[in-house]
Every structure is written in C-alpha cells, then in structure tokens.
XYZ file of C-alpha atoms in Angstrom:
303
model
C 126.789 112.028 95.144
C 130.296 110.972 94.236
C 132.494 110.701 96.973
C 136.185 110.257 96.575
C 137.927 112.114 99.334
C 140.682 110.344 101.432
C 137.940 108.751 104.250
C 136.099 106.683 101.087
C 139.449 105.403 99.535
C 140.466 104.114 102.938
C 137.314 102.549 103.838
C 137.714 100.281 100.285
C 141.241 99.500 100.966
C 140.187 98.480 104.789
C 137.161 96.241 103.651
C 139.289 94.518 100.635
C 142.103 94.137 103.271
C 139.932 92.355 105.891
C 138.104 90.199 103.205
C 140.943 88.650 101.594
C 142.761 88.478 104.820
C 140.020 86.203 105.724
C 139.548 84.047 102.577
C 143.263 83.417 102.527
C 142.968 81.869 106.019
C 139.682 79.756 105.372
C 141.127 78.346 102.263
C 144.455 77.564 103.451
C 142.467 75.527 105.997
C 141.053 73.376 103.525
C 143.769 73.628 100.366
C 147.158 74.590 101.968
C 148.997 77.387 101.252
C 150.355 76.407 98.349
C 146.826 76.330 96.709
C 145.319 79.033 98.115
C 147.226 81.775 96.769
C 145.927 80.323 93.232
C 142.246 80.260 94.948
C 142.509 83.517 96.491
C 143.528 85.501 92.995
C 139.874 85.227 91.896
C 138.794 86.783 95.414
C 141.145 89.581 94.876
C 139.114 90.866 91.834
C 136.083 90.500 93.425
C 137.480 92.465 96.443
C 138.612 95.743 94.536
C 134.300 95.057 93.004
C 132.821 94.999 96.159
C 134.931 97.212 98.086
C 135.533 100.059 95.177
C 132.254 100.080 93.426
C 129.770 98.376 95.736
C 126.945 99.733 94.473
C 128.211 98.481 90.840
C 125.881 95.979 88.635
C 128.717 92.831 88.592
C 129.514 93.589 92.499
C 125.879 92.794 93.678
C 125.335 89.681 95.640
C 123.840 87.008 93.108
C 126.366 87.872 90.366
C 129.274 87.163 93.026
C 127.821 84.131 94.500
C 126.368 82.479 91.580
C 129.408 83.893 89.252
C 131.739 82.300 91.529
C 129.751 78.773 91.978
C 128.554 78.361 88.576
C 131.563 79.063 87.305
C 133.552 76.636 89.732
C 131.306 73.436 88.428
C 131.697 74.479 84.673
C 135.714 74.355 85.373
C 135.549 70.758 87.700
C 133.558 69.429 84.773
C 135.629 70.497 82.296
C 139.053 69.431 84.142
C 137.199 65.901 84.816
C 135.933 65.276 81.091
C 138.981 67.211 79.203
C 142.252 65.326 79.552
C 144.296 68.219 77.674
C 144.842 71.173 79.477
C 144.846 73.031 76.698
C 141.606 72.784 75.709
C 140.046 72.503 78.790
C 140.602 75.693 80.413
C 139.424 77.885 77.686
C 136.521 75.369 77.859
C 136.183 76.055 81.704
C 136.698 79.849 80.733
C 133.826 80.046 77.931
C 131.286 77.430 79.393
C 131.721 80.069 82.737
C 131.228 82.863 81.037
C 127.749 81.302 78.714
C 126.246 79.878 81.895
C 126.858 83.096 83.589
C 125.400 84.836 81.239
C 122.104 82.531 80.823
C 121.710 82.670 85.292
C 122.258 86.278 84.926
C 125.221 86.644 87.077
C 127.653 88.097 85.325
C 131.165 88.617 87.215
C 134.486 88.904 85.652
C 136.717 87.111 88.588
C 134.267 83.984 87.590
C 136.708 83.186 85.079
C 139.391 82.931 87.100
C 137.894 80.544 89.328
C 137.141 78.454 86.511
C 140.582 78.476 85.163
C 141.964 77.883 88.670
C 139.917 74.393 88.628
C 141.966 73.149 85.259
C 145.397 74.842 86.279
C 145.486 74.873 89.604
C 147.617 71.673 90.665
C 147.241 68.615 91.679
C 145.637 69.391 95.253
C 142.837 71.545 93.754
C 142.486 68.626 91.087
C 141.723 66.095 93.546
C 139.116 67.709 95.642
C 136.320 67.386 91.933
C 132.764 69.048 92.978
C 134.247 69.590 96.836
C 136.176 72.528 94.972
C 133.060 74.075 94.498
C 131.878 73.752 98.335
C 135.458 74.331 100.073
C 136.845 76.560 99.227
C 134.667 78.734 96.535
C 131.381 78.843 98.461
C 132.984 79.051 101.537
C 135.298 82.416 99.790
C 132.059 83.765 98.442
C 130.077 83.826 101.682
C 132.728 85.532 103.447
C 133.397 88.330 100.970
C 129.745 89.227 100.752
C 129.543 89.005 103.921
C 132.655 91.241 104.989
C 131.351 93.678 101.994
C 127.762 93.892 104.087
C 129.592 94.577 107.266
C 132.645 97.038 106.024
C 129.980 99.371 104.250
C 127.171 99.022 106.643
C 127.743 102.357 109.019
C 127.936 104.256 105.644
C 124.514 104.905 104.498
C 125.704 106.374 101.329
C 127.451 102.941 100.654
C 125.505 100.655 102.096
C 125.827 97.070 100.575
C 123.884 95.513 98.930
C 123.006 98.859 96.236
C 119.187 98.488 97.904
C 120.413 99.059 101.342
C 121.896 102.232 100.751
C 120.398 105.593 101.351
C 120.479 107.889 98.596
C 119.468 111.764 98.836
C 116.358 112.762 97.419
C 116.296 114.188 93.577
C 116.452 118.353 93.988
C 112.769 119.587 93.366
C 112.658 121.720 89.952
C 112.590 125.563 90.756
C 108.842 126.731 90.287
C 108.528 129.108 87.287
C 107.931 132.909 88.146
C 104.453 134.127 87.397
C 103.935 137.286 86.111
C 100.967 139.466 86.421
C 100.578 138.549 82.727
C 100.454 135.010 83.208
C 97.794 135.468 85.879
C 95.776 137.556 83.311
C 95.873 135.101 80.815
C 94.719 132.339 83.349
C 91.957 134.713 84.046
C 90.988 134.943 80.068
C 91.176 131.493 79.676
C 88.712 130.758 82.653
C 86.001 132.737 80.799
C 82.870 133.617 82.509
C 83.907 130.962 85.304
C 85.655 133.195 87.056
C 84.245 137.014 87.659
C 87.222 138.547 88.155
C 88.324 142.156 86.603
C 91.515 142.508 85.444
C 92.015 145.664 87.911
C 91.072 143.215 90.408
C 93.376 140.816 89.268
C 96.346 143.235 89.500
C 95.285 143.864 93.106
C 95.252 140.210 93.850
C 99.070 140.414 92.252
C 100.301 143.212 94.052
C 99.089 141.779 97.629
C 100.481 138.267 96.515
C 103.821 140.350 95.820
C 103.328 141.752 98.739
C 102.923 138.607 101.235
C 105.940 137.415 99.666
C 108.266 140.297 99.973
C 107.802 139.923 104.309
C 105.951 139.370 107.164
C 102.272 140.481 107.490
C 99.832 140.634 110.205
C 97.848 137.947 111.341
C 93.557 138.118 111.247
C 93.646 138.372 114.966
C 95.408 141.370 115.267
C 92.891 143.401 112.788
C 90.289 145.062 114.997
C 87.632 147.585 114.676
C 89.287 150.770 114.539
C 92.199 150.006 114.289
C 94.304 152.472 111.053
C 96.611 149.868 109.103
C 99.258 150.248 106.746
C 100.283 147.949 103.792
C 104.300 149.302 104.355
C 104.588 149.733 100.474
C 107.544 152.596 99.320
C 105.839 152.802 95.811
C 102.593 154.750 94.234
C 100.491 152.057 95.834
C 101.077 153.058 99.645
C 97.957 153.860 101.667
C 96.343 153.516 105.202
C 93.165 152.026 105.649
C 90.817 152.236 108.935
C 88.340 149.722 110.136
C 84.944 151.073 110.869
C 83.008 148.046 110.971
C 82.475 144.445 110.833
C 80.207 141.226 110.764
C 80.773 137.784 112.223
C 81.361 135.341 109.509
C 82.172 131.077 109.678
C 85.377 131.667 111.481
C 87.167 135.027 112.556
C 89.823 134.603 109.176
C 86.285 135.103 107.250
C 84.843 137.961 109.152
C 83.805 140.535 107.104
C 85.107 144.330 107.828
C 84.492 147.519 106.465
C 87.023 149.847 105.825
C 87.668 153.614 104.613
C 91.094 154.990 103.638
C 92.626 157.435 105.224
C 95.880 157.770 103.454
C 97.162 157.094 100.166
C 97.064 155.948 96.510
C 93.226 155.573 97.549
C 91.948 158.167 97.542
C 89.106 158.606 100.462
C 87.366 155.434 99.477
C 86.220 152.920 101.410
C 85.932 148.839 100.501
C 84.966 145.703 102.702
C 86.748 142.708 102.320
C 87.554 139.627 105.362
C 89.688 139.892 108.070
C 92.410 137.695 106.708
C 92.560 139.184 103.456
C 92.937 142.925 104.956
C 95.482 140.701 107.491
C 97.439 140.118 104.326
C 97.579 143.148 102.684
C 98.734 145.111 105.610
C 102.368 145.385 107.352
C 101.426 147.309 110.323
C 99.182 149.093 112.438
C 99.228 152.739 112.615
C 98.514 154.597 115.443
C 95.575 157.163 114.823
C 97.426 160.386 115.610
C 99.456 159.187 113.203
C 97.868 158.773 110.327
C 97.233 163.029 109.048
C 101.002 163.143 109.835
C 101.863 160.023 107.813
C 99.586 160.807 104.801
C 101.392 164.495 104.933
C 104.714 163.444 104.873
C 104.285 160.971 101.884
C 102.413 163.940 99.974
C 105.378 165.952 100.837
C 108.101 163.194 100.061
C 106.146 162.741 96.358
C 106.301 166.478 95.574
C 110.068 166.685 96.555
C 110.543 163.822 93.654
C-alpha cells in the first residue's frame, strides 16, 4: 500500500536530515570543511534514495555500499594515472558506472563520488586509496545505518526491502455455485456418485439454507422433539422425531422422522442427527404445530 500522507513525508525528511547531519560531521573530521561539502553532495542523493524510496532497487544496501566504494577506487585511480582533468573525470565517471554495473550495484550518486575524487581539490587529492576508507566507507556505513534505524518502527518501511512487512495479497472471491453447477458436477461423476437430481436440489436448498443463518446444533435434536426449517417459501414444513439409533458419534445418529406440517406432505424420512440439525431453524413446541401448519395453509390461500 502506497502511503503518502503528511506522517510518511516527514519521516523521509527526518531520516535524510539526521543522516547527512551526521556524514557532514564525520567527514569534516577527516577532510575539513572545505572538502566535505564536495564529499557530502554524493550522500545527499543517496539520502533522498534511502529515505524516499527505501524499499527501491538502487537504495538497497549492496548497491549503496559497493556503488559508493567501487566507484571511489575507479575515480583515485583515474586521478592518480590521468594527469588532465579533463579526461580523467569522465574516465572516473564511466569506469564507475561499467564496474558498477559488472558487481551489480548500481547507484546513481556513485558517480558523483567518483567525480569528487578528480575535482575535488587538493586535500581530497592527497589522501589516494585513504579517500576510499575516510571518508566514503566511513559516509556509507553511516547512511545505511541511519536508513536501518529511521525506518525500523515502521513495519511497512522497514529497511532493508526484506525487513519490511507487507500485507498479505486479498484472497480471490469464490465463484457462486448454482444449483446447476452442482447438477452438472453430479453428471459428470457418473455412476460414482448415486445421487438423484431431486436429491441434489435438496442438498442445495439446505446448503442455501445453512448459509442464510444460524441452525441448530445435533445436540439439541431429541426424540420427540417437532422442528422447523424457518423457510417463508413453498418449501416450509415441520418435521417430528419419532425415533432413533446410536451411530459412531451422536452427529451420526440416525433418527426417524414424520412431517407434520408443510410442503411434505405427511411423509416421513430418516436421515442423522446433524443433517436434520442443519436443516432446521427451530424447535416447535407440539401444541404448536396443528396451529402453525393452519395458519400457513391459511396465509397460502389469502395469496
């Protein structure tokens, strides 16, 4: 998630504040101040890297330390073996940018610490190879380091980019199924499966059912007990329990029911106790269930 509200910007221009406050002080130790604003330009890039997009490709640890050092020796050399200045920082520049590219540390601000090594005075001149040690390694250690610390209590923007703490991908919406789709799953399984298609739309409508709110639970189904399955269509109906038989576990019981109400009829069917559990809403209380059946027959005729 992208987020660019007032909190994030200030958190990047804290952390590039601290950093380069830092590096200016460690390299004026060792250069002067003089020199140090030349050393501390390349710094400044990689500041608005780390601190803006730290979870960027060029702003990930390797391509800012070994950007910066690599790129520090191939400017030395070329200040120490190219008399003209002229030709040897675009050298510095364009050996910089090939090795970076062959150590697979690509980062733009290398090539201003390579230039800095050809044009950066006298002082920075003198120092040779120490120019890569103090100040550039020194610069590149605290920067990465500052970076680490700045975005650490931010798990979105954690540095390094495998530190931080991304949400999880949304999971894709399941697709609805249809009673149709469940009939031509049935088709397909062939004589696998002995299931009628009446059964089948049974199955659906007490799936639908389950879905649309609670149900009971197996435990409260007992033997005589009147149950309804709560339905307001041509499917409503009321079904008593007039036996039963232990089976593996009390959800597979087996019970026997008759209907005393609804699209039923006055049949009777036996099925477990979790599966009547699931088809019914509620129990009925036996005076209740003449009256019940009664006033749906009445409701039906008033349609």
């Amino acid at each position: 998630m992208t987020r660019s509200q007032h909190p994030e910007k200030l958190i990047s221009a804290a952390g590039g504040f601290v950093g380069i406050l830092l590096v200016l002080l460690v390299s004026a130790y060792f250069v002067g101040p003089t020199s140090a604003s030349l050393v501390v330009a390349s710094m400044g890039a990689s500041a608005v890297l780390l601190f803006a997009a730290p979870h960027g490709p060029l702003s990930q640890p390797w391509p800012v330390f070994g950007g910066h050092l690599l790129s520090a020796v191939a400017g030395v050399t070329c200040c120490r073996f190219i008399s003209d200045p002229r030709i040897a920082a675009p050298a510095a520049v364009g050996l910089a940018i090939g090795v970076m590219y062959y150590a697979r540390c690509i980062h733009p601000p290398g090539g201003a610490t390579a230039l800095t090594a050809v044009l950066g005075g006298p002082a920075l001149q003198e120092l040779g190879y120490q120019y890569v040690f103090t100040p550039v390694l020194l610069n590149a250690v605290i920067i990465l380091v500052v970076a680490v610390a700045v975005n650490a209590p931010f798990a979105w923007r954690r540095y390094p980019v495998a530190w931080a703490r991304r949400a999880p991908p949304p999971r894709p919406e399941a697709p609805a199924i249809s009673q149709e789709h469940l009939t031509f799953a049935l088709r397909q399984m062939g004589p696998l499966l002995e299931v009628t298609e009446e059964e089948l739309a049974e199955l659906y409508a007490m799936a639908q059912h389950h879905a649309g709110g609670t149900h009971l639970s197996p435990t409260q189904i007992r033997l005589g007990g009147c149950y309804a399955n709560g339905r307001a269509d041509a499917r409503w109906a009321i079904r008593q329990v007039v036996d039963e038989q232990p089976g593996a576990t009390p959800e597979q019981d087996v019970v026997e029911y008759r209907v005393v109400a609804g699209y039923e009829g006055r049949g009777s069917g036996r099925c477990t106790r979790a599966a009547l559990a699931l088809w019914a809403r509620e129990e009925v209380p036996p005076p209740v269930v003449a009256g019940a059946a009664e006033a749906r027959v009445t409701a039906r005729s008033a349609r």
